[in-house]
Amino acid sequence: ENGMSNNQRPHFWIPDNEVEQVSKTIRGDSKPRDIVHSEHGAKLSQGLQFVKQALESIQDDDSLQDMGLYVFRVELPEGEKVQSRKDLFSSNGMKINAVKDERNAIVSTTKQQFQILKNRVNAYTSKGTNKTYFDYIENISPYVGTEKNASVLKKKVYIDRPPETIDIQLMFIPNLQAQEYEVAVAKVVEKITATNGVIQQQPYYLSDNTPVIRAIIPSSALMRYENDSAIYRIEETRFFSARVDGGPNSIPASVGINKDVDIGSLPIVAVLDSGVNFTTPFDQLLIDHWIAPGSTGGDCDHGTRVASKVAFAHLGVLLSGTDILTPRARIIDCNIMDGSVPENIFIQRIQDAVALYSGMTKIFNLSANASAPIEGDEMSIIGFELDALQLKHGVQCVISAGNHDLWQTENSLDDILDDDDSRITPPADSMLSIVVGSVVAENYPNCLSGKNMIAPYSRCGPGFSGFSKPDMCAYGGTVVVDETGSSVPTDAGSLVMTKEGTFVPDAGTSFTAPTVAGDLAEILSVVPESDILLAKTLLYHNALPLWESDNMDNDELALAHNLYGRGISSVSDSKFSSPPRVTFVRTGTLNRVTKERIKIYMPEVLAAQPGRNVARVTVTCISMPPVDRTKGSEYLGAYIRASLKKAHPDGHLLPVSPDYKEGRKKWDVCHQFTKLFSSFNAGDWQVWLEPFSRWDDVDTDVPYALVVTIEDVSGTLDVYSEVQAQNRWQALNTIRIKVDT
């Protein structure tokens, strides 16, 4: 597969001398507010008074009481942003501990500072001093009570009939000092014992150093944690397990392995699951087995099926009469699931596996999800931990979107998709992971879905903070329901290999994530220096949409993305250009004061074509921004905007507006758009990249990968050779990228 066939050409690498770096100036502007300071000051004074009263009324439960810390909420006016008003907080002695959204911050001050703040607000009320600050605070209010609960938990305890006990994770206020945490954690531990709760495992620390305690408490005691200033958020503990369905009609495995494949040279994917057991001759694809410390080890049922999709993509070829399988990847078996694993232990096991194997592979498949949908306004603990892990080790996680059981009770696919319970579950809200949904491969009677439509069990978006999820989809079996019950038909998308070495149909996003993980591994094999971000960008860039976007509006397109992501992988387009389709690639880093203008070439032979929609240009830019869980909906620290400029005969460039807003959402990690052209000029076109950042200083470098394709829509012209004849861009298979160490 590494040799190129007749029509396959290497992509072109864009070297530094085709890129112009431009400085970016950062402007901050402020509009004065039309406010009567005496009235506004009275409102703020009252807010401070409420905060003081609230904290005094709960002092018995307040684990920060002894340290003299006051925690409260500050809200800015509509249109203002916490990030651009940092001096308002610091100059008034307020430390921003966490941000809920653009204009809401949770802050802490000492008792002395709180008193100074009250005096200043009084001076503002009477004389209008410090107008520049206090005009820009809309509201000050206590941060106590039920709003700290995740909404699922709130509903369970206060609306439904509350269970006797609840298994919860108590997350502390972020960004306190180590010694403050020491005191606060000890106090909360005391309270758990005093309220007949039981701590599960030791308190643990998230990657941003926030402590979390998992405990089982009587639900009647929940209020005592809501009223504790040391507690920021309370969630029900999520559990992760690997379930296998799959029918009995298994196909006996008298199947061999393709002897022509050099197994030692196949790319590697780590499978984080319940263990992998391949029978001979497939066991030679397993290069390591690891069981997480403290785990009894999983039973290999689910993990083997998942790994078979990594190694062989669609096993449906077995049905077409051949008894030789051609593998495409090797497997590291990371056995982390022994039954139902709580979130805190699950995270620890994943971290251990990635630390151990990130030197051997950059791709980690995780086909396990929590049972309840994401909250959406707050990144899940595991979603954040996976993002932090990917940034730290430079790896890529591929994750299932999750499955639901609504197909058992609903009557139509529309009803399922309208139900909030069909939304993705953690960790599929992770912003840096590749999240994969499931699509049906064939039409069946008694199936709620049809060919090339979302599978009846596959969870859908939107993801965190309204961003588009899943990222990709793949064929993954379906479920038919009739008088006899439910079953999974055998087709190209549904066959998996069992630990006994037989082949059975099974359905679930568990088996579409590994299909894409294997696709990514194949793409990575042609990418210089195994640059995983570039491989991911090629995967997204060349995905084949399952819908006709020509007659869709933005809303319809947004819906399509929340069902299918970008579509189905095209491994061959991701790996190779062809005569009618030329692809340029580049990787680099940008910080908030640099922009780049990157040259690509529009061939004469294409510009000379008469007619409508002769050329298609597609641009995809993916970045790896810093993430910060304590910033609420402002989670991503940066994004990169890409724009296209076309040539004009007089030498200057004209802006190109994309057909859709969808794909240009601010603060997403991927910016992608496609444009059809009818009349245009040949020569140098440019892609302009501009970074935006929220929290970080100038020095934060955000890595990016850019892929641009110019395509002859008729598929008949050789545009590739004309670009090649320019001798300005290097063939991807001949280059070594300079890597700064």
JSON list of C-alpha atoms in Angstrom, two decimals, residues 306-443:
[
{"chain": "A", "resi": 306, "resn": "VAL", "atom": "CA", "xyz": [-12.63, -3.12, 18.92]},
{"chain": "A", "resi": 307, "resn": "ALA", "atom": "CA", "xyz": [-9.04, -4.09, 18.03]},
{"chain": "A", "resi": 308, "resn": "SER", "atom": "CA", "xyz": [-10.25, -6.13, 15.03]},
{"chain": "A", "resi": 309, "resn": "LYS", "atom": "CA", "xyz": [-11.70, -2.93, 13.51]},
{"chain": "A", "resi": 310, "resn": "VAL", "atom": "CA", "xyz": [-8.39, -1.12, 14.04]},
{"chain": "A", "resi": 311, "resn": "ALA", "atom": "CA", "xyz": [-6.47, -3.94, 12.35]},
{"chain": "A", "resi": 312, "resn": "PHE", "atom": "CA", "xyz": [-8.87, -4.73, 9.49]},
{"chain": "A", "resi": 313, "resn": "ALA", "atom": "CA", "xyz": [-11.36, -1.87, 9.03]},
{"chain": "A", "resi": 314, "resn": "HIS", "atom": "CA", "xyz": [-14.40, -3.53, 7.46]},
{"chain": "A", "resi": 315, "resn": "LEU", "atom": "CA", "xyz": [-14.32, -7.28, 7.96]},
{"chain": "A", "resi": 316, "resn": "GLY", "atom": "CA", "xyz": [-17.28, -7.53, 5.59]},
{"chain": "A", "resi": 317, "resn": "VAL", "atom": "CA", "xyz": [-14.75, -8.52, 2.89]},
{"chain": "A", "resi": 318, "resn": "LEU", "atom": "CA", "xyz": [-14.81, -11.95, 4.54]},
{"chain": "A", "resi": 319, "resn": "LEU", "atom": "CA", "xyz": [-18.32, -12.40, 3.25]},
{"chain": "A", "resi": 320, "resn": "SER", "atom": "CA", "xyz": [-17.19, -11.89, -0.31]},
{"chain": "A", "resi": 321, "resn": "GLY", "atom": "CA", "xyz": [-15.54, -15.26, -0.57]},
{"chain": "A", "resi": 322, "resn": "THR", "atom": "CA", "xyz": [-11.93, -14.56, 0.35]},
{"chain": "A", "resi": 323, "resn": "ASP", "atom": "CA", "xyz": [-10.38, -16.32, 3.31]},
{"chain": "A", "resi": 324, "resn": "ILE", "atom": "CA", "xyz": [-7.26, -14.15, 3.54]},
{"chain": "A", "resi": 325, "resn": "LEU", "atom": "CA", "xyz": [-7.28, -11.00, 5.65]},
{"chain": "A", "resi": 326, "resn": "THR", "atom": "CA", "xyz": [-4.91, -8.10, 4.98]},
{"chain": "A", "resi": 327, "resn": "PRO", "atom": "CA", "xyz": [-4.02, -6.23, 8.18]},
{"chain": "A", "resi": 328, "resn": "ARG", "atom": "CA", "xyz": [-3.34, -2.48, 8.17]},
{"chain": "A", "resi": 329, "resn": "ALA", "atom": "CA", "xyz": [-2.18, -1.85, 11.75]},
{"chain": "A", "resi": 330, "resn": "ARG", "atom": "CA", "xyz": [-0.64, -3.48, 14.82]},
{"chain": "A", "resi": 331, "resn": "ILE", "atom": "CA", "xyz": [-2.12, -3.26, 18.29]},
{"chain": "A", "resi": 332, "resn": "ILE", "atom": "CA", "xyz": [-0.89, -2.43, 21.78]},
{"chain": "A", "resi": 333, "resn": "ASP", "atom": "CA", "xyz": [-3.37, -3.96, 24.23]},
{"chain": "A", "resi": 334, "resn": "CYS", "atom": "CA", "xyz": [-3.95, -1.60, 27.17]},
{"chain": "A", "resi": 335, "resn": "ASN", "atom": "CA", "xyz": [-6.34, -3.52, 29.41]},
{"chain": "A", "resi": 336, "resn": "ILE", "atom": "CA", "xyz": [-7.97, -0.83, 31.59]},
{"chain": "A", "resi": 337, "resn": "MET", "atom": "CA", "xyz": [-11.59, -1.98, 31.97]},
{"chain": "A", "resi": 338, "resn": "ASP", "atom": "CA", "xyz": [-12.43, -4.67, 34.53]},
{"chain": "A", "resi": 339, "resn": "GLY", "atom": "CA", "xyz": [-16.16, -4.17, 34.94]},
{"chain": "A", "resi": 340, "resn": "SER", "atom": "CA", "xyz": [-17.57, -0.76, 35.76]},
{"chain": "A", "resi": 341, "resn": "VAL", "atom": "CA", "xyz": [-14.74, 1.69, 36.42]},
{"chain": "A", "resi": 342, "resn": "PRO", "atom": "CA", "xyz": [-15.38, 5.03, 38.20]},
{"chain": "A", "resi": 343, "resn": "GLU", "atom": "CA", "xyz": [-14.17, 8.19, 36.44]},
{"chain": "A", "resi": 344, "resn": "ASN", "atom": "CA", "xyz": [-11.29, 8.96, 38.82]},
{"chain": "A", "resi": 345, "resn": "ILE", "atom": "CA", "xyz": [-9.72, 5.48, 38.50]},
{"chain": "A", "resi": 346, "resn": "PHE", "atom": "CA", "xyz": [-10.44, 5.37, 34.76]},
{"chain": "A", "resi": 347, "resn": "ILE", "atom": "CA", "xyz": [-8.55, 8.63, 34.22]},
{"chain": "A", "resi": 348, "resn": "GLN", "atom": "CA", "xyz": [-5.56, 7.37, 36.21]},
{"chain": "A", "resi": 349, "resn": "ARG", "atom": "CA", "xyz": [-5.39, 4.19, 34.10]},
{"chain": "A", "resi": 350, "resn": "ILE", "atom": "CA", "xyz": [-5.59, 6.11, 30.83]},
{"chain": "A", "resi": 351, "resn": "GLN", "atom": "CA", "xyz": [-2.84, 8.49, 32.01]},
{"chain": "A", "resi": 352, "resn": "ASP", "atom": "CA", "xyz": [-0.60, 5.54, 32.95]},
{"chain": "A", "resi": 353, "resn": "ALA", "atom": "CA", "xyz": [-1.16, 3.87, 29.56]},
{"chain": "A", "resi": 354, "resn": "VAL", "atom": "CA", "xyz": [-0.42, 7.02, 27.57]},
{"chain": "A", "resi": 355, "resn": "ALA", "atom": "CA", "xyz": [2.70, 7.81, 29.62]},
{"chain": "A", "resi": 356, "resn": "LEU", "atom": "CA", "xyz": [3.93, 4.26, 29.03]},
{"chain": "A", "resi": 357, "resn": "TYR", "atom": "CA", "xyz": [3.23, 3.95, 25.29]},
{"chain": "A", "resi": 358, "resn": "SER", "atom": "CA", "xyz": [3.33, 7.48, 23.81]},
{"chain": "A", "resi": 359, "resn": "GLY", "atom": "CA", "xyz": [6.89, 6.72, 22.66]},
{"chain": "A", "resi": 360, "resn": "MET", "atom": "CA", "xyz": [5.64, 3.77, 20.58]},
{"chain": "A", "resi": 361, "resn": "THR", "atom": "CA", "xyz": [2.41, 5.15, 19.13]},
{"chain": "A", "resi": 362, "resn": "LYS", "atom": "CA", "xyz": [0.64, 8.48, 18.75]},
{"chain": "A", "resi": 363, "resn": "ILE", "atom": "CA", "xyz": [-2.87, 7.00, 18.40]},
{"chain": "A", "resi": 364, "resn": "PHE", "atom": "CA", "xyz": [-4.99, 5.81, 21.34]},
{"chain": "A", "resi": 365, "resn": "ASN", "atom": "CA", "xyz": [-8.47, 4.36, 20.77]},
{"chain": "A", "resi": 366, "resn": "LEU", "atom": "CA", "xyz": [-11.01, 4.66, 23.58]},
{"chain": "A", "resi": 367, "resn": "SER", "atom": "CA", "xyz": [-14.40, 3.03, 22.96]},
{"chain": "A", "resi": 368, "resn": "ALA", "atom": "CA", "xyz": [-16.08, 3.68, 26.31]},
{"chain": "A", "resi": 369, "resn": "ASN", "atom": "CA", "xyz": [-18.60, 6.30, 27.36]},
{"chain": "A", "resi": 370, "resn": "ALA", "atom": "CA", "xyz": [-20.55, 7.37, 30.41]},
{"chain": "A", "resi": 371, "resn": "SER", "atom": "CA", "xyz": [-24.28, 6.64, 30.37]},
{"chain": "A", "resi": 372, "resn": "ALA", "atom": "CA", "xyz": [-25.68, 10.18, 30.81]},
{"chain": "A", "resi": 373, "resn": "PRO", "atom": "CA", "xyz": [-25.34, 12.93, 28.16]},
{"chain": "A", "resi": 374, "resn": "ILE", "atom": "CA", "xyz": [-22.92, 15.81, 28.60]},
{"chain": "A", "resi": 375, "resn": "GLU", "atom": "CA", "xyz": [-24.06, 18.94, 30.44]},
{"chain": "A", "resi": 376, "resn": "GLY", "atom": "CA", "xyz": [-22.55, 21.02, 27.66]},
{"chain": "A", "resi": 377, "resn": "ASP", "atom": "CA", "xyz": [-21.78, 24.22, 29.58]},
{"chain": "A", "resi": 378, "resn": "GLU", "atom": "CA", "xyz": [-18.96, 22.69, 31.61]},
{"chain": "A", "resi": 379, "resn": "MET", "atom": "CA", "xyz": [-16.27, 20.39, 30.19]},
{"chain": "A", "resi": 380, "resn": "SER", "atom": "CA", "xyz": [-16.49, 16.92, 31.78]},
{"chain": "A", "resi": 381, "resn": "ILE", "atom": "CA", "xyz": [-13.62, 15.97, 34.06]},
{"chain": "A", "resi": 382, "resn": "ILE", "atom": "CA", "xyz": [-12.57, 13.12, 31.77]},
{"chain": "A", "resi": 383, "resn": "GLY", "atom": "CA", "xyz": [-13.00, 15.27, 28.64]},
{"chain": "A", "resi": 384, "resn": "PHE", "atom": "CA", "xyz": [-10.59, 17.82, 30.09]},
{"chain": "A", "resi": 385, "resn": "GLU", "atom": "CA", "xyz": [-8.12, 15.18, 31.30]},
{"chain": "A", "resi": 386, "resn": "LEU", "atom": "CA", "xyz": [-7.96, 13.65, 27.82]},
{"chain": "A", "resi": 387, "resn": "ASP", "atom": "CA", "xyz": [-7.33, 17.09, 26.29]},
{"chain": "A", "resi": 388, "resn": "ALA", "atom": "CA", "xyz": [-4.57, 17.78, 28.85]},
{"chain": "A", "resi": 389, "resn": "LEU", "atom": "CA", "xyz": [-3.03, 14.37, 28.11]},
{"chain": "A", "resi": 390, "resn": "GLN", "atom": "CA", "xyz": [-3.04, 14.95, 24.34]},
{"chain": "A", "resi": 391, "resn": "LEU", "atom": "CA", "xyz": [-1.33, 18.32, 24.78]},
{"chain": "A", "resi": 392, "resn": "LYS", "atom": "CA", "xyz": [1.23, 16.95, 27.21]},
{"chain": "A", "resi": 393, "resn": "HIS", "atom": "CA", "xyz": [2.28, 13.87, 25.20]},
{"chain": "A", "resi": 394, "resn": "GLY", "atom": "CA", "xyz": [1.50, 14.99, 21.63]},
{"chain": "A", "resi": 395, "resn": "VAL", "atom": "CA", "xyz": [-0.85, 12.05, 21.05]},
{"chain": "A", "resi": 396, "resn": "GLN", "atom": "CA", "xyz": [-4.27, 11.71, 19.42]},
{"chain": "A", "resi": 397, "resn": "CYS", "atom": "CA", "xyz": [-7.24, 10.04, 21.11]},
{"chain": "A", "resi": 398, "resn": "VAL", "atom": "CA", "xyz": [-10.00, 8.58, 18.97]},
{"chain": "A", "resi": 399, "resn": "ILE", "atom": "CA", "xyz": [-13.24, 8.20, 20.92]},
{"chain": "A", "resi": 400, "resn": "SER", "atom": "CA", "xyz": [-16.71, 6.71, 20.39]},
{"chain": "A", "resi": 401, "resn": "ALA", "atom": "CA", "xyz": [-19.63, 9.18, 20.43]},
{"chain": "A", "resi": 402, "resn": "GLY", "atom": "CA", "xyz": [-21.55, 6.76, 22.68]},
{"chain": "A", "resi": 403, "resn": "ASN", "atom": "CA", "xyz": [-24.71, 4.68, 22.23]},
{"chain": "A", "resi": 404, "resn": "HIS", "atom": "CA", "xyz": [-28.23, 5.13, 23.61]},
{"chain": "A", "resi": 405, "resn": "ASP", "atom": "CA", "xyz": [-31.22, 2.78, 23.88]},
{"chain": "A", "resi": 406, "resn": "LEU", "atom": "CA", "xyz": [-33.89, 5.17, 22.58]},
{"chain": "A", "resi": 407, "resn": "TRP", "atom": "CA", "xyz": [-34.39, 2.92, 19.52]},
{"chain": "A", "resi": 408, "resn": "GLN", "atom": "CA", "xyz": [-36.09, 0.43, 21.87]},
{"chain": "A", "resi": 409, "resn": "THR", "atom": "CA", "xyz": [-38.90, 2.86, 22.76]},
{"chain": "A", "resi": 410, "resn": "GLU", "atom": "CA", "xyz": [-39.13, 5.53, 20.04]},
{"chain": "A", "resi": 411, "resn": "ASN", "atom": "CA", "xyz": [-41.00, 5.06, 16.77]},
{"chain": "A", "resi": 412, "resn": "SER", "atom": "CA", "xyz": [-38.90, 7.12, 14.37]},
{"chain": "A", "resi": 413, "resn": "LEU", "atom": "CA", "xyz": [-35.39, 8.39, 13.83]},
{"chain": "A", "resi": 414, "resn": "ASP", "atom": "CA", "xyz": [-36.65, 12.00, 14.09]},
{"chain": "A", "resi": 415, "resn": "ASP", "atom": "CA", "xyz": [-38.12, 11.31, 17.53]},
{"chain": "A", "resi": 416, "resn": "ILE", "atom": "CA", "xyz": [-34.82, 9.84, 18.66]},
{"chain": "A", "resi": 417, "resn": "LEU", "atom": "CA", "xyz": [-32.79, 12.80, 17.42]},
{"chain": "A", "resi": 418, "resn": "ASP", "atom": "CA", "xyz": [-35.23, 15.25, 19.05]},
{"chain": "A", "resi": 419, "resn": "ASP", "atom": "CA", "xyz": [-34.71, 13.59, 22.42]},
{"chain": "A", "resi": 420, "resn": "ASP", "atom": "CA", "xyz": [-32.07, 15.25, 24.65]},
{"chain": "A", "resi": 421, "resn": "ASP", "atom": "CA", "xyz": [-31.03, 11.77, 25.77]},
{"chain": "A", "resi": 422, "resn": "SER", "atom": "CA", "xyz": [-29.49, 11.13, 22.35]},
{"chain": "A", "resi": 423, "resn": "ARG", "atom": "CA", "xyz": [-26.74, 13.69, 22.96]},
{"chain": "A", "resi": 424, "resn": "ILE", "atom": "CA", "xyz": [-23.11, 12.57, 23.18]},
{"chain": "A", "resi": 425, "resn": "THR", "atom": "CA", "xyz": [-21.76, 11.35, 26.51]},
{"chain": "A", "resi": 426, "resn": "PRO", "atom": "CA", "xyz": [-18.36, 12.01, 28.13]},
{"chain": "A", "resi": 427, "resn": "PRO", "atom": "CA", "xyz": [-15.57, 11.80, 27.14]},
{"chain": "A", "resi": 428, "resn": "ALA", "atom": "CA", "xyz": [-16.96, 12.65, 23.68]},
{"chain": "A", "resi": 429, "resn": "ASP", "atom": "CA", "xyz": [-17.03, 16.34, 24.66]},
{"chain": "A", "resi": 430, "resn": "SER", "atom": "CA", "xyz": [-13.21, 16.36, 24.62]},
{"chain": "A", "resi": 431, "resn": "MET", "atom": "CA", "xyz": [-12.23, 19.12, 22.18]},
{"chain": "A", "resi": 432, "resn": "LEU", "atom": "CA", "xyz": [-8.90, 17.70, 20.97]},
{"chain": "A", "resi": 433, "resn": "SER", "atom": "CA", "xyz": [-10.04, 14.09, 20.51]},
{"chain": "A", "resi": 434, "resn": "ILE", "atom": "CA", "xyz": [-11.48, 12.70, 17.28]},
{"chain": "A", "resi": 435, "resn": "VAL", "atom": "CA", "xyz": [-15.05, 11.69, 18.17]},
{"chain": "A", "resi": 436, "resn": "VAL", "atom": "CA", "xyz": [-16.70, 9.14, 15.90]},
{"chain": "A", "resi": 437, "resn": "GLY", "atom": "CA", "xyz": [-20.38, 8.39, 15.31]},
{"chain": "A", "resi": 438, "resn": "SER", "atom": "CA", "xyz": [-22.00, 5.49, 13.46]},
{"chain": "A", "resi": 439, "resn": "VAL", "atom": "CA", "xyz": [-23.74, 5.25, 10.08]},
{"chain": "A", "resi": 440, "resn": "VAL", "atom": "CA", "xyz": [-25.88, 2.44, 8.61]},
{"chain": "A", "resi": 441, "resn": "ALA", "atom": "CA", "xyz": [-24.36, 0.60, 5.63]},
{"chain": "A", "resi": 442, "resn": "GLU", "atom": "CA", "xyz": [-27.51, -0.95, 4.06]},
{"chain": "A", "resi": 443, "resn": "ASN", "atom": "CA", "xyz": [-31.30, -0.57, 4.02]}
]
